[in-house]
Structure formats: structure tokens, C-alpha cells
mmCIF file of C-alpha atoms in Angstrom:
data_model
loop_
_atom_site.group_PDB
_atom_site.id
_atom_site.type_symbol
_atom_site.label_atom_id
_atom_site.label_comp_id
_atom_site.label_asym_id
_atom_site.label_seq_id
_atom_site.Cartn_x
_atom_site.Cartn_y
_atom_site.Cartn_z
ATOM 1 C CA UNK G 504 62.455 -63.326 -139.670
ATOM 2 C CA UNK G 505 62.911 -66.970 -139.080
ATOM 3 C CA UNK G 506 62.507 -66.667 -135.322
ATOM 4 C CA UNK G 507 59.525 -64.612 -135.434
ATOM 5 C CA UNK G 508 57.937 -67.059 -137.298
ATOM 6 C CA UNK G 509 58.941 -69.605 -135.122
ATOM 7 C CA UNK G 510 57.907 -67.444 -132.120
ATOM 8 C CA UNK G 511 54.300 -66.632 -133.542
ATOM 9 C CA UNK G 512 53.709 -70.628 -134.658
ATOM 10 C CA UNK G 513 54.298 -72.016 -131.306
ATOM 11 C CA UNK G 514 53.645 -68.817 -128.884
ATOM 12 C CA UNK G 515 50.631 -67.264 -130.861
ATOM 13 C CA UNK G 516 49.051 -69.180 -132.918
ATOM 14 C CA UNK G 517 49.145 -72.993 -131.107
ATOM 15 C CA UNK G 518 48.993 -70.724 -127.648
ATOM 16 C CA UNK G 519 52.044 -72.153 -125.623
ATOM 17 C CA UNK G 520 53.219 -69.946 -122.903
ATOM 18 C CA UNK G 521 56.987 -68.486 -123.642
ATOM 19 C CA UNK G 522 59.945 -70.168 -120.848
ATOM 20 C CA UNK G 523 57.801 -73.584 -120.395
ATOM 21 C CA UNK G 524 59.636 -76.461 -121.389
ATOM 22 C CA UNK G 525 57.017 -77.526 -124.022
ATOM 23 C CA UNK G 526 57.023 -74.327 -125.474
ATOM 24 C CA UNK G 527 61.138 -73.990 -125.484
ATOM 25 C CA UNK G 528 61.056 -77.509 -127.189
ATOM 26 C CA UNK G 529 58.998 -76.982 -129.548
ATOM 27 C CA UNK G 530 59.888 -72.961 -130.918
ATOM 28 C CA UNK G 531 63.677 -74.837 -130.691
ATOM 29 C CA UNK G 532 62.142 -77.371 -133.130
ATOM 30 C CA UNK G 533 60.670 -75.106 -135.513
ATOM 31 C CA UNK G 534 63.564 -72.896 -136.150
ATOM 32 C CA UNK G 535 66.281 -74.732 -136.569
ATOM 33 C CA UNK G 536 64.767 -76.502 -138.895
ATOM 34 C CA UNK G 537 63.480 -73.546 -141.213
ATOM 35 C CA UNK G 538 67.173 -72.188 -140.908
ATOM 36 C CA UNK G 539 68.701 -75.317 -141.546
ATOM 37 C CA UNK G 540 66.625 -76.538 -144.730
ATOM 38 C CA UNK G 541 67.224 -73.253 -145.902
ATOM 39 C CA UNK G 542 70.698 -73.272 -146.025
ATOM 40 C CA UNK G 543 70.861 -76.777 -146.890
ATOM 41 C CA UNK G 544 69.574 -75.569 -150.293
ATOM 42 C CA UNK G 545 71.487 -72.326 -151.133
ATOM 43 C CA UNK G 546 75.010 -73.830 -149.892
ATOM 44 C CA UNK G 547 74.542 -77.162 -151.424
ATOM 45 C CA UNK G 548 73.426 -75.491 -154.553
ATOM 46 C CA UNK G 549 76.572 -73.775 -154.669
ATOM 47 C CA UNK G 550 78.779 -76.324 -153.727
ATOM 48 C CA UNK G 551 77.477 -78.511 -156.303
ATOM 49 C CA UNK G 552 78.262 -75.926 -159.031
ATOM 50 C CA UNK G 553 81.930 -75.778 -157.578
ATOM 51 C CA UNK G 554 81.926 -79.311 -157.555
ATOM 52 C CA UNK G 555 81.362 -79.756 -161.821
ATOM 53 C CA UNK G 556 84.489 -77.936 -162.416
ATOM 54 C CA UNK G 557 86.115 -80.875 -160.248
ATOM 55 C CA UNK G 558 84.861 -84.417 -161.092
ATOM 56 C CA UNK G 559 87.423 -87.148 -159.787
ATOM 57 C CA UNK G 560 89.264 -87.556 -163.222
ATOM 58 C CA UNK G 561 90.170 -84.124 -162.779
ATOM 59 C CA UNK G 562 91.154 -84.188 -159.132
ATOM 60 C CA UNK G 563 93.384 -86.664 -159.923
ATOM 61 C CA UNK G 564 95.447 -85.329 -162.856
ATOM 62 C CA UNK G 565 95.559 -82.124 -161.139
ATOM 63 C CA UNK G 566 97.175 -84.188 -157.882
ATOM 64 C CA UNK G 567 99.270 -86.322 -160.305
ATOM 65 C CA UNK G 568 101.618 -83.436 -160.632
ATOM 66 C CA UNK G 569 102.754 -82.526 -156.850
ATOM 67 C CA UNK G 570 104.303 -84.971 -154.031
ATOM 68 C CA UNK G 571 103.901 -84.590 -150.793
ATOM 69 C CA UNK G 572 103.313 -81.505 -148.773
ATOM 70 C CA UNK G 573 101.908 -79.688 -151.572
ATOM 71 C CA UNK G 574 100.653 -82.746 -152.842
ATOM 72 C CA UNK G 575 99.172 -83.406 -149.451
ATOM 73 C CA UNK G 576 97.223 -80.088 -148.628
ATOM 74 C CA UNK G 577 95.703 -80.004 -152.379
ATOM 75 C CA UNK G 578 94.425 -83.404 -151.167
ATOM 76 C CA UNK G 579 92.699 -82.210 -148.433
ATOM 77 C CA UNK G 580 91.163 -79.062 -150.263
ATOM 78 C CA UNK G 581 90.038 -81.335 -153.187
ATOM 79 C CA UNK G 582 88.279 -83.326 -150.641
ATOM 80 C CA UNK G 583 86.210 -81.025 -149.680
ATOM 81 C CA UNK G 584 84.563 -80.252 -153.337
ATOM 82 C CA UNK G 585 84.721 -83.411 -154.907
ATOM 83 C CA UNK G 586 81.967 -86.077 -154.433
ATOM 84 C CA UNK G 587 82.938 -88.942 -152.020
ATOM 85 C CA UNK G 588 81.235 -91.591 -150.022
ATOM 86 C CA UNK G 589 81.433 -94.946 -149.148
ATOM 87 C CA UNK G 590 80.930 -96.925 -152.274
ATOM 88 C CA UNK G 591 83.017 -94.643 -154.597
ATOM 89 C CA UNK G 592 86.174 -95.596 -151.564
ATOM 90 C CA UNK G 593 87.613 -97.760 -153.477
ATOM 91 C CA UNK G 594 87.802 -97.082 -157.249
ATOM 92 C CA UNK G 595 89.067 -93.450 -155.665
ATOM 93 C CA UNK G 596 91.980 -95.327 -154.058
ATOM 94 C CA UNK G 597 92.596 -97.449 -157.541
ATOM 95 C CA UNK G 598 92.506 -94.257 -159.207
ATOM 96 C CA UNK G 599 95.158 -92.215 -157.420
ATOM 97 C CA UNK G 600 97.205 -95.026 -156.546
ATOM 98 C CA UNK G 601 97.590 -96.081 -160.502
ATOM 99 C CA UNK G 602 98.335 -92.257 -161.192
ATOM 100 C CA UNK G 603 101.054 -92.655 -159.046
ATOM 101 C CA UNK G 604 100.080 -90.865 -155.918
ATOM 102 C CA UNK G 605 102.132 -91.279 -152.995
ATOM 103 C CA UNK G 606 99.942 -93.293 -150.377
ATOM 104 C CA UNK G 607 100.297 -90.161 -147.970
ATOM 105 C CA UNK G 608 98.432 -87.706 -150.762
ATOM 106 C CA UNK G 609 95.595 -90.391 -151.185
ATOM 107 C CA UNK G 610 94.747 -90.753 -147.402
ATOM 108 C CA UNK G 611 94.598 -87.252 -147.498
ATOM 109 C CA UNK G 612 91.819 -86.777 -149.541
ATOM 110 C CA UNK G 613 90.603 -90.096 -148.291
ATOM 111 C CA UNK G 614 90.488 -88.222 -144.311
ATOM 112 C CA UNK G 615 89.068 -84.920 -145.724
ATOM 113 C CA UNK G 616 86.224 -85.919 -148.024
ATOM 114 C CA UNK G 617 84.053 -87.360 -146.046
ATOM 115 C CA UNK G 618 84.974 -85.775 -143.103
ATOM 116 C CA UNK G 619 84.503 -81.888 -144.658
ATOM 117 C CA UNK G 620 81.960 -82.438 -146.758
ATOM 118 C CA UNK G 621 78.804 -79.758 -147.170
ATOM 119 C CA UNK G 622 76.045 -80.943 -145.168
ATOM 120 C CA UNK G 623 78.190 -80.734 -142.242
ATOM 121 C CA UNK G 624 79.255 -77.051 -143.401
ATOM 122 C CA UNK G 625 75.630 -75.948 -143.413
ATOM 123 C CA UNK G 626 74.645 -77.711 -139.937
ATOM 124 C CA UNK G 627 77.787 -76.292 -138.344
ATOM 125 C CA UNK G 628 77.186 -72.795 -140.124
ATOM 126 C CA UNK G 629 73.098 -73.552 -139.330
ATOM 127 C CA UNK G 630 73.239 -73.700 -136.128
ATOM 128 C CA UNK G 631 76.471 -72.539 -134.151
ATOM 129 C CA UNK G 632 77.438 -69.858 -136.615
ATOM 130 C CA UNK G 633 80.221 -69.086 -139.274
ATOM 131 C CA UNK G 634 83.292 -69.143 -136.770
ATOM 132 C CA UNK G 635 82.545 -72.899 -135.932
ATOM 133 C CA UNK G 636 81.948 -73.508 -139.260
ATOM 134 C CA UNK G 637 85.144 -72.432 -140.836
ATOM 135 C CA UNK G 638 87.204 -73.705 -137.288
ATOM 136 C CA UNK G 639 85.796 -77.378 -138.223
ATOM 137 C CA UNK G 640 86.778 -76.861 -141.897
ATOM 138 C CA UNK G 641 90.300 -75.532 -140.949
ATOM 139 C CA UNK G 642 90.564 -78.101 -138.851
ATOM 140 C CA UNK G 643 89.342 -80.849 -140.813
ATOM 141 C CA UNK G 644 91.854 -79.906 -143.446
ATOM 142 C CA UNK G 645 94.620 -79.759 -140.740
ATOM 143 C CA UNK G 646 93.509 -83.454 -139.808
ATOM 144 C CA UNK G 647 93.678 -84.524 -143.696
ATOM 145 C CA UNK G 648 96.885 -82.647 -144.352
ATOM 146 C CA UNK G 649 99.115 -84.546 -141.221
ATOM 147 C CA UNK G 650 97.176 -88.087 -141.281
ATOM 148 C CA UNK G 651 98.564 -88.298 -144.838
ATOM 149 C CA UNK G 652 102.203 -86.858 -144.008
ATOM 150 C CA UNK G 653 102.314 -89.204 -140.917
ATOM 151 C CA UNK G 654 101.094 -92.702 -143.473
ATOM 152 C CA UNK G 655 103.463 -91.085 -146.195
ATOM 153 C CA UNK G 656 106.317 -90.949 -143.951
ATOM 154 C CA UNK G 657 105.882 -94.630 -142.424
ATOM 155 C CA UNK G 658 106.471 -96.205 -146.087
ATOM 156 C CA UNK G 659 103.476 -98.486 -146.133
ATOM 157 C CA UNK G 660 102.802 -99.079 -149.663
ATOM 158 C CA UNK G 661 103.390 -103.142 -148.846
ATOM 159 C CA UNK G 662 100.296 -102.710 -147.012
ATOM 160 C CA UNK G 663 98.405 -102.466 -150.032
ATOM 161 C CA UNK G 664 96.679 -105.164 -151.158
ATOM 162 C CA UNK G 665 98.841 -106.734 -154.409
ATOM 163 C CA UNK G 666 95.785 -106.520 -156.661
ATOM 164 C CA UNK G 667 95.468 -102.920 -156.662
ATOM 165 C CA UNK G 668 99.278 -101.900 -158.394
ATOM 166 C CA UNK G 669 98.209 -104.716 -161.810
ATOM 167 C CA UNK G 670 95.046 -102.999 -162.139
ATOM 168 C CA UNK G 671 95.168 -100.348 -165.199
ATOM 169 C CA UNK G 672 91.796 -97.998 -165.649
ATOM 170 C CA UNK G 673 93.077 -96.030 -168.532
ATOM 171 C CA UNK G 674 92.328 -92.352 -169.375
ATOM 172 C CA UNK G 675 88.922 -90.971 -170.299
ATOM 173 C CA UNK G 676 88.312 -87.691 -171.842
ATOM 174 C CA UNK G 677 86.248 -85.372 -169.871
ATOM 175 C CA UNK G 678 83.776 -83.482 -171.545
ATOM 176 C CA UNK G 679 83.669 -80.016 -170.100
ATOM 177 C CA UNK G 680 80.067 -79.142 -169.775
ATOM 178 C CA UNK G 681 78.094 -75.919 -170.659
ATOM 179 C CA UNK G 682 76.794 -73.292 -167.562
ATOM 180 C CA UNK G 683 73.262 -74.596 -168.209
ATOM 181 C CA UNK G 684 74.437 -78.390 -167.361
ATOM 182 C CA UNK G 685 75.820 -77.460 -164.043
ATOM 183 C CA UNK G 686 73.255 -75.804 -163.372
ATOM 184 C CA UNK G 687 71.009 -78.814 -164.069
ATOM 185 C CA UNK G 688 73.484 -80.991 -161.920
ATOM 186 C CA UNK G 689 73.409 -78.868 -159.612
ATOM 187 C CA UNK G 690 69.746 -78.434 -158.953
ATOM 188 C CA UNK G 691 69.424 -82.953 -159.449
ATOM 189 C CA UNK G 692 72.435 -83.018 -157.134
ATOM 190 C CA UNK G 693 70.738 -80.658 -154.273
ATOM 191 C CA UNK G 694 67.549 -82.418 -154.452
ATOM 192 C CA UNK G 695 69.345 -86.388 -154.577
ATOM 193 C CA UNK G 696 70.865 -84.529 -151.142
ATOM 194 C CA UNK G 697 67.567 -83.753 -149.574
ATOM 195 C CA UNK G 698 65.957 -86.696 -150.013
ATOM 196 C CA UNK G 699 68.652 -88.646 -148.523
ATOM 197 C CA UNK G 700 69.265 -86.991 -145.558
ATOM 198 C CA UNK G 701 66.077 -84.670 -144.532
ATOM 199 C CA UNK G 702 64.918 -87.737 -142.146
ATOM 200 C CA UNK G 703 68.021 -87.526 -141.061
ATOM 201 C CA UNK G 704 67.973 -83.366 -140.362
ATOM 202 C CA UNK G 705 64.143 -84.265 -138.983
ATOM 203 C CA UNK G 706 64.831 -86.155 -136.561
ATOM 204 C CA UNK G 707 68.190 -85.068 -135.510
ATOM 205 C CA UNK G 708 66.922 -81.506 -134.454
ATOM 206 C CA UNK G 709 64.166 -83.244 -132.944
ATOM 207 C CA UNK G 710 65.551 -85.215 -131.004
ATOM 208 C CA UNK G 711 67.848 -82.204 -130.021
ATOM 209 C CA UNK G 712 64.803 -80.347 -129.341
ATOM 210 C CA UNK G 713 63.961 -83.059 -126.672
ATOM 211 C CA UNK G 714 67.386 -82.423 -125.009
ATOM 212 C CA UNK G 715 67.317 -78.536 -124.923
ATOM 213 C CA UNK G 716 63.758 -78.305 -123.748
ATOM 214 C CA UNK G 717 63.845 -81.358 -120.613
ATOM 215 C CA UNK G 718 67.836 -82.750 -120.101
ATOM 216 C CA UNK G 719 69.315 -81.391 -116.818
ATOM 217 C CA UNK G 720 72.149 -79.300 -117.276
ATOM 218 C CA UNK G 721 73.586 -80.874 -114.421
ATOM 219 C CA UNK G 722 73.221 -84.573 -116.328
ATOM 220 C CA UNK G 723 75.399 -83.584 -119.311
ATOM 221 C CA UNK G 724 78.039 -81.240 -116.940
ATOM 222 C CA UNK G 725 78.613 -84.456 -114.997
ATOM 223 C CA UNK G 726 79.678 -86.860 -117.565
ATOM 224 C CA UNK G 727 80.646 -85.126 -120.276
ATOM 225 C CA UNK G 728 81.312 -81.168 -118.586
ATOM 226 C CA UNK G 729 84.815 -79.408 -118.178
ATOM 227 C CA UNK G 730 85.651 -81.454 -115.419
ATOM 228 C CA UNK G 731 85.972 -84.658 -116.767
ATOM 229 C CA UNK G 732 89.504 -84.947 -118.404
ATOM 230 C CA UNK G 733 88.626 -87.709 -120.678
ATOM 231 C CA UNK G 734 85.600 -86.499 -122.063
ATOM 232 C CA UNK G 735 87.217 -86.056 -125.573
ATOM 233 C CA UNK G 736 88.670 -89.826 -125.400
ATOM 234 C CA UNK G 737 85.401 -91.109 -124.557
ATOM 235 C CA UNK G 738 83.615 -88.956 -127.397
ATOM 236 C CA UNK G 739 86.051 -90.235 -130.034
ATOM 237 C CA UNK G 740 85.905 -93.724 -129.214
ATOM 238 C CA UNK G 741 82.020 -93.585 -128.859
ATOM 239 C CA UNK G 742 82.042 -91.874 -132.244
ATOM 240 C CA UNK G 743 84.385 -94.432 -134.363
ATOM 241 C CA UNK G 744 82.277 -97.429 -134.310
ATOM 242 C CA UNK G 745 79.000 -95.207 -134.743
ATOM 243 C CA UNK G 746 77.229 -94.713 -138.431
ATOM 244 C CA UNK G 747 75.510 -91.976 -138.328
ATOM 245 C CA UNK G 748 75.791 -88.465 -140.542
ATOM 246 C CA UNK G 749 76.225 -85.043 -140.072
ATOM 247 C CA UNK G 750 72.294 -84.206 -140.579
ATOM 248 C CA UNK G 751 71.657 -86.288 -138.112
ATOM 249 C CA UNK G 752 74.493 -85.470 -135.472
ATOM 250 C CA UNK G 753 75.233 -81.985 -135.128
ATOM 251 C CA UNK G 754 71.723 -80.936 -133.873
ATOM 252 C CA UNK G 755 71.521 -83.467 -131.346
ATOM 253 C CA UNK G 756 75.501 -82.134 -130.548
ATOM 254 C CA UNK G 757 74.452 -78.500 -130.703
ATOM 255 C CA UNK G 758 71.632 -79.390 -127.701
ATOM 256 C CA UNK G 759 74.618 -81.076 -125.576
ATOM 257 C CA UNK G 760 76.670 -78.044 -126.181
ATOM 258 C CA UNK G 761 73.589 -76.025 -125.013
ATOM 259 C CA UNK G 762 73.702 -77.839 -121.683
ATOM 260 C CA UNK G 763 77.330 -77.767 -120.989
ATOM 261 C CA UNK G 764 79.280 -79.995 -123.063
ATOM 262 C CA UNK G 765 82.776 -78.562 -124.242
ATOM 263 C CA UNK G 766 82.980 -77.135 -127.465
ATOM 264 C CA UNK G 767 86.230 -79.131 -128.514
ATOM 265 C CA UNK G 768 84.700 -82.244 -127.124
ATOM 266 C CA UNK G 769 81.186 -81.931 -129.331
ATOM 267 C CA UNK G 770 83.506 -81.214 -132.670
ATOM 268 C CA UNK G 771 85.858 -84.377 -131.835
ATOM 269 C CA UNK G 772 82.780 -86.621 -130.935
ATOM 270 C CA UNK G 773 81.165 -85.334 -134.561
ATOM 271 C CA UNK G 774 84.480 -85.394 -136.420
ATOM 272 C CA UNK G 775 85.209 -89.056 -135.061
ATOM 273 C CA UNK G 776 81.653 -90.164 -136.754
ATOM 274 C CA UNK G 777 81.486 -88.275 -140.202
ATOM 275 C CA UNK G 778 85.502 -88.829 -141.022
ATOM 276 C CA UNK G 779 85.936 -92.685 -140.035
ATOM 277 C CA UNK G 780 82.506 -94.278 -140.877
ATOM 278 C CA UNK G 781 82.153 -97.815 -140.137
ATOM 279 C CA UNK G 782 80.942 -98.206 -143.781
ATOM 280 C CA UNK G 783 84.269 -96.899 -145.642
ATOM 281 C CA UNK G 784 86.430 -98.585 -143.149
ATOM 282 C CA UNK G 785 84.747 -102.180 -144.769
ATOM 283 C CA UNK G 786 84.972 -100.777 -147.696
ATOM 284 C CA UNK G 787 88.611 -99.971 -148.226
ATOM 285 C CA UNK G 788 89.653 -103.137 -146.464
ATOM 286 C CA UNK G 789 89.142 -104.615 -150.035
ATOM 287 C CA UNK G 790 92.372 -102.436 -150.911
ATOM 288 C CA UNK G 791 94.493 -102.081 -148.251
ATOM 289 C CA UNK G 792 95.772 -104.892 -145.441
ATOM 290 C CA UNK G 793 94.286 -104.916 -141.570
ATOM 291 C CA UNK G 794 97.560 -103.459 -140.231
ATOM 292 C CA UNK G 795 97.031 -100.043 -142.521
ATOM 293 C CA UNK G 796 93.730 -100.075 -141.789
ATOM 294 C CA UNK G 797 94.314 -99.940 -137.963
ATOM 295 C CA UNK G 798 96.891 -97.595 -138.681
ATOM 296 C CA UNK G 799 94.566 -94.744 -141.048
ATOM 297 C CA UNK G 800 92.051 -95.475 -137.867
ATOM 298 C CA UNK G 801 94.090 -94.708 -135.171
ATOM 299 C CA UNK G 802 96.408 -92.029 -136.549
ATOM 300 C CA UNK G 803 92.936 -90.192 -137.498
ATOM 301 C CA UNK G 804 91.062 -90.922 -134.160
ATOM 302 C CA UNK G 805 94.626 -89.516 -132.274
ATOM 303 C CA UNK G 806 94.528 -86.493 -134.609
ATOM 304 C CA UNK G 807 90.892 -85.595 -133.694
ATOM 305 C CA UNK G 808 91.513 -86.790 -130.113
ATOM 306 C CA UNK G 809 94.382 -83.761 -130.107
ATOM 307 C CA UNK G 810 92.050 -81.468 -132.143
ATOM 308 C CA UNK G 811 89.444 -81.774 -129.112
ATOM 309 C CA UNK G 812 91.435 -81.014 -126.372
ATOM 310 C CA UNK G 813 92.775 -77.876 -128.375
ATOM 311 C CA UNK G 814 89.370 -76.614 -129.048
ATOM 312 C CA UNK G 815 88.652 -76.824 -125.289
ATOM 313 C CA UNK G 816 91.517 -74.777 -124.317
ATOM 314 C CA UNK G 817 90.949 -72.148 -126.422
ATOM 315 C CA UNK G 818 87.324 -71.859 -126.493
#
């Protein structure tokens, strides 16, 4: 339905002839972004209503009672419903670490939070199908779960900063709300989503658009292609130090991936960006020392880096 409206918009009714680069651009343009807008609002919808039955209070009591392993993998699938970002880094960290979390368990859901988080479901699912979609998750999970065994196992609680083991944030009682207030959240939580990243979505597939209708295969098969063994190093380390989001990433990825780039590589370079932002890394240097920081980035970037060249073997 969606592509024969985009077909009739840019074909029919503006009168561009089908196979020209203009025309590809632009029909490319159109519907992904229908399809993507549209999913952005059914999945996040959902999400969100998955996500009231697990605000962070909850997430952590629920943690409080398993160590690691188990401890560590119901990190990483908590991450994925309940809300993270940036600013909320660090009383997240206070709060698990004063429930008594091992460190491991916390970077868990510190890794998988941000990095598995809905819009990039709904891109991935958007525009290079359910497989990819639920590979990334798995994966990103995966990532989350061994990250946290690997900073469990090296025993750096000293690398915390002193401040954070005095602090004491009590107990609240959660009020468990009605079906008619998640729903509201919900529907305010979809729309606060929208407007923050549809600029992003916007100009992401447009700027994709550009790339699938005039880059040369050749251009992106030469530097970034199947041939080049370090392609997924070079990804990763482009894609730590970026800040940038998934909205605004994965269509510009799914054009490179359209002319040639790996598969494994394209998932590493996005992982890299959405799961070790520039912005939380500043952040939770207010809690934790520079050697655990450089640790929690490179144990992450390595764990993607291995992801990547997995993905590329198999795909």
C-alpha cells in the first residue's frame, strides 16, 4: 500500500520517469518515511505501555534479588523496557549501586539501555526487516550480558568514585497506576518521542535517499566493501566519539548497506554510536574513575568490534 503510494506521488502525479536517479531518490524518500513514522507510532505506543509496569524503582528491587549471571541477563532485558538516557546515567548508577548490585549487573543494564532501546527497534524492523531487527536485539543483549560479566569479574568497585557508596536515596512507594493512566503515558510518551527525534528520522532517510539514488557502488565497496579486513575496526572507532541517534543513523546505514557495505560492519558502526554516546560517557565520569571508564569503553567497543566480524561471516 505504502509503496504504491509512494510510486504514484513521485511517478504519477509529480511525473518523474521510473529507474532515473531523481526519481529512485526521491520514491526512496517517500517510503521509508511513511513506513517508518508509522511504525514509530504503533511500536513505541506499545513499548511505552510495557514500559509503566517497569519504572526504575521497580527494575531495581526486582534486580536486588539475583547476582550475577542471572542477575546479569535480567539487566540486559530490563534495559531494553525501562526509560534511560543520558541525564538519568547517573542517579541509575546511585540507585543500583546503593541496592547493592554487583558493579557487573549495573553495567549491564547500563550497555543495554541505551544501546536496545525502541527507536532503533522500529528503524531496524522499518527498514531491513524483522530478522535484523531481532539479530541486533539478541545481540545487543549478548553485548550487555558479557560487558557486565567481564567488569564483574575484574573486581573494580575501587574504581568508583567514594561519594557514591555514603549516598542513601531511601525507598519510595510506587503507586501502581490504573489501565487508563498508561494509556495516557503512553500516548504523552509516544508523542515527547516524535518530537524529539522526527528531524532526526527526516533528515536521516534523506540524506540516505541522497546516497541510494547518486553514491557509486564502487565508492562504498572500496573503502568500506568485503575486502577491506578492517572495515569493522574503522566503523567502531568512527562510531565511539560520534553523537548521533538511531533516527538519524540507521537510514543513512541502510543506503551504505544498499551499495555494498557488510551487514556486520553497518550493525557494529550503529551499535558503536547508540550504546557508548559521548554524552553518557561525561556523564557517568561523575561516578566512576577514568580507568573504569576506559575500561566500560573498550570492553564494549571490543564486544561490538567481535559482534561485526560475526555478522559478516554469517550473513
Amino acid at each position: 500500500m505504502l509503496k504504491y503510494l509512494a510510486d504514484s506521488l513521485v511517478y504519477t502525479l509529480i511525473g518523474i520517469q521510473p529507474g532515473t536517479r531523481l526519481g529512485d531518490t526521491l520514491n526512496f524518500f517517500f517510503y521509508d518515511t511513511a513506513k517508518v513514522f508509522l511504525l514509530l507510532i504503533t511500536i513505541i505506543f506499545v513499548v511505552a505501555v510495557i514500559r509503566s509496569f517497569f519504572p526504575p524503582e521497580r527494575a531495581r528491587k526486582l534486580l536486588g534479588h539475583h547476582r550475577e549471571y542471572v542477575g546479569n541477563f535480567l539487566a540486559a532485558l530490563l534495559g531494553i523496557v525501562t526509560p534511560f538516557c543520558s541525564c538519568s546515567a547517573v542517579p541509575m548508577f546511585i540507585g543500583f549501586i546503593e541496592s547493592g548490585l554487583p558493579l557487573g549487573v549495573t553495567f549491564s543494564f547500563l550497555i543495554s539501555s541505551p544501546a536496545v532501546n525502541e527507536v532503533a527497534l522500529v528503524m531496524l524492523w522499518g527498514l531491513f526487516g524483522w530478522k535484523i531487527a531481532l539479530l541486533y536485539t539478541a545481540t545487543g543483549i549478548a553485548v550487555a550480558f558479557f560487558g557486565g560479566i567481564v567488569i564483574g569479574k575484574l573486581k573494580l568497585e575501587h574504581l568508583v568514585e567514594e561519594y557514591v557508596y555514603q549516598i542513601k536515596m531511601g525507598e519510595c512507594e510506587m503507586a501502581v497506576p490504573t489501565w487508563k493512566e498508561r494509556i495516557e503515558y503512553a500516548r504523552g510518551y509516544t508523542k515527547d518521542i516524535l518530537k524529539k527525534v522526527w528531524i532526526f528520522v527526516v533528515l536521516g532517510i534523506g540524506f540516505g535517499a541522497l546516497i541510494h539514488g547518486y553514491v557509486p557502488m564502487d565508492f562504498v565497496l572500496k573503502y568500506a566493501g568485503p575486502g577491506n579486513p578492517f572495515a569493522v575496526v574503522v566503523a567502531v572507532l568512527l562510531g565511539v566519539p560520534l553523537y548521533s541517534n538511531a533516527a538519524g543513523t540507521i537510514p543513512i546505514v541502510q543506503a551504505l548497506v544498499g551499495k555494498g557495505l557488510p551487514m556486520g560492519t553497518a550493525l557494529a558502526f550503529m551499535m558503536s554510536i547508540v550504546a557508548i554516546s559521548a554524552p553518557e560517557l561525561i556523564i557517568l565520569r561523575n561516578v566512576i574513575k577514568p580507568k573504569l571508564l576506559a575500561i566500560f569503553t573498550g570492553i564494549v567497543a571490543v564486544a561490538i568490534i567481535i559482534v561485526g566480524y560475526l555478522f559478516n561471516a554469517i550473513l
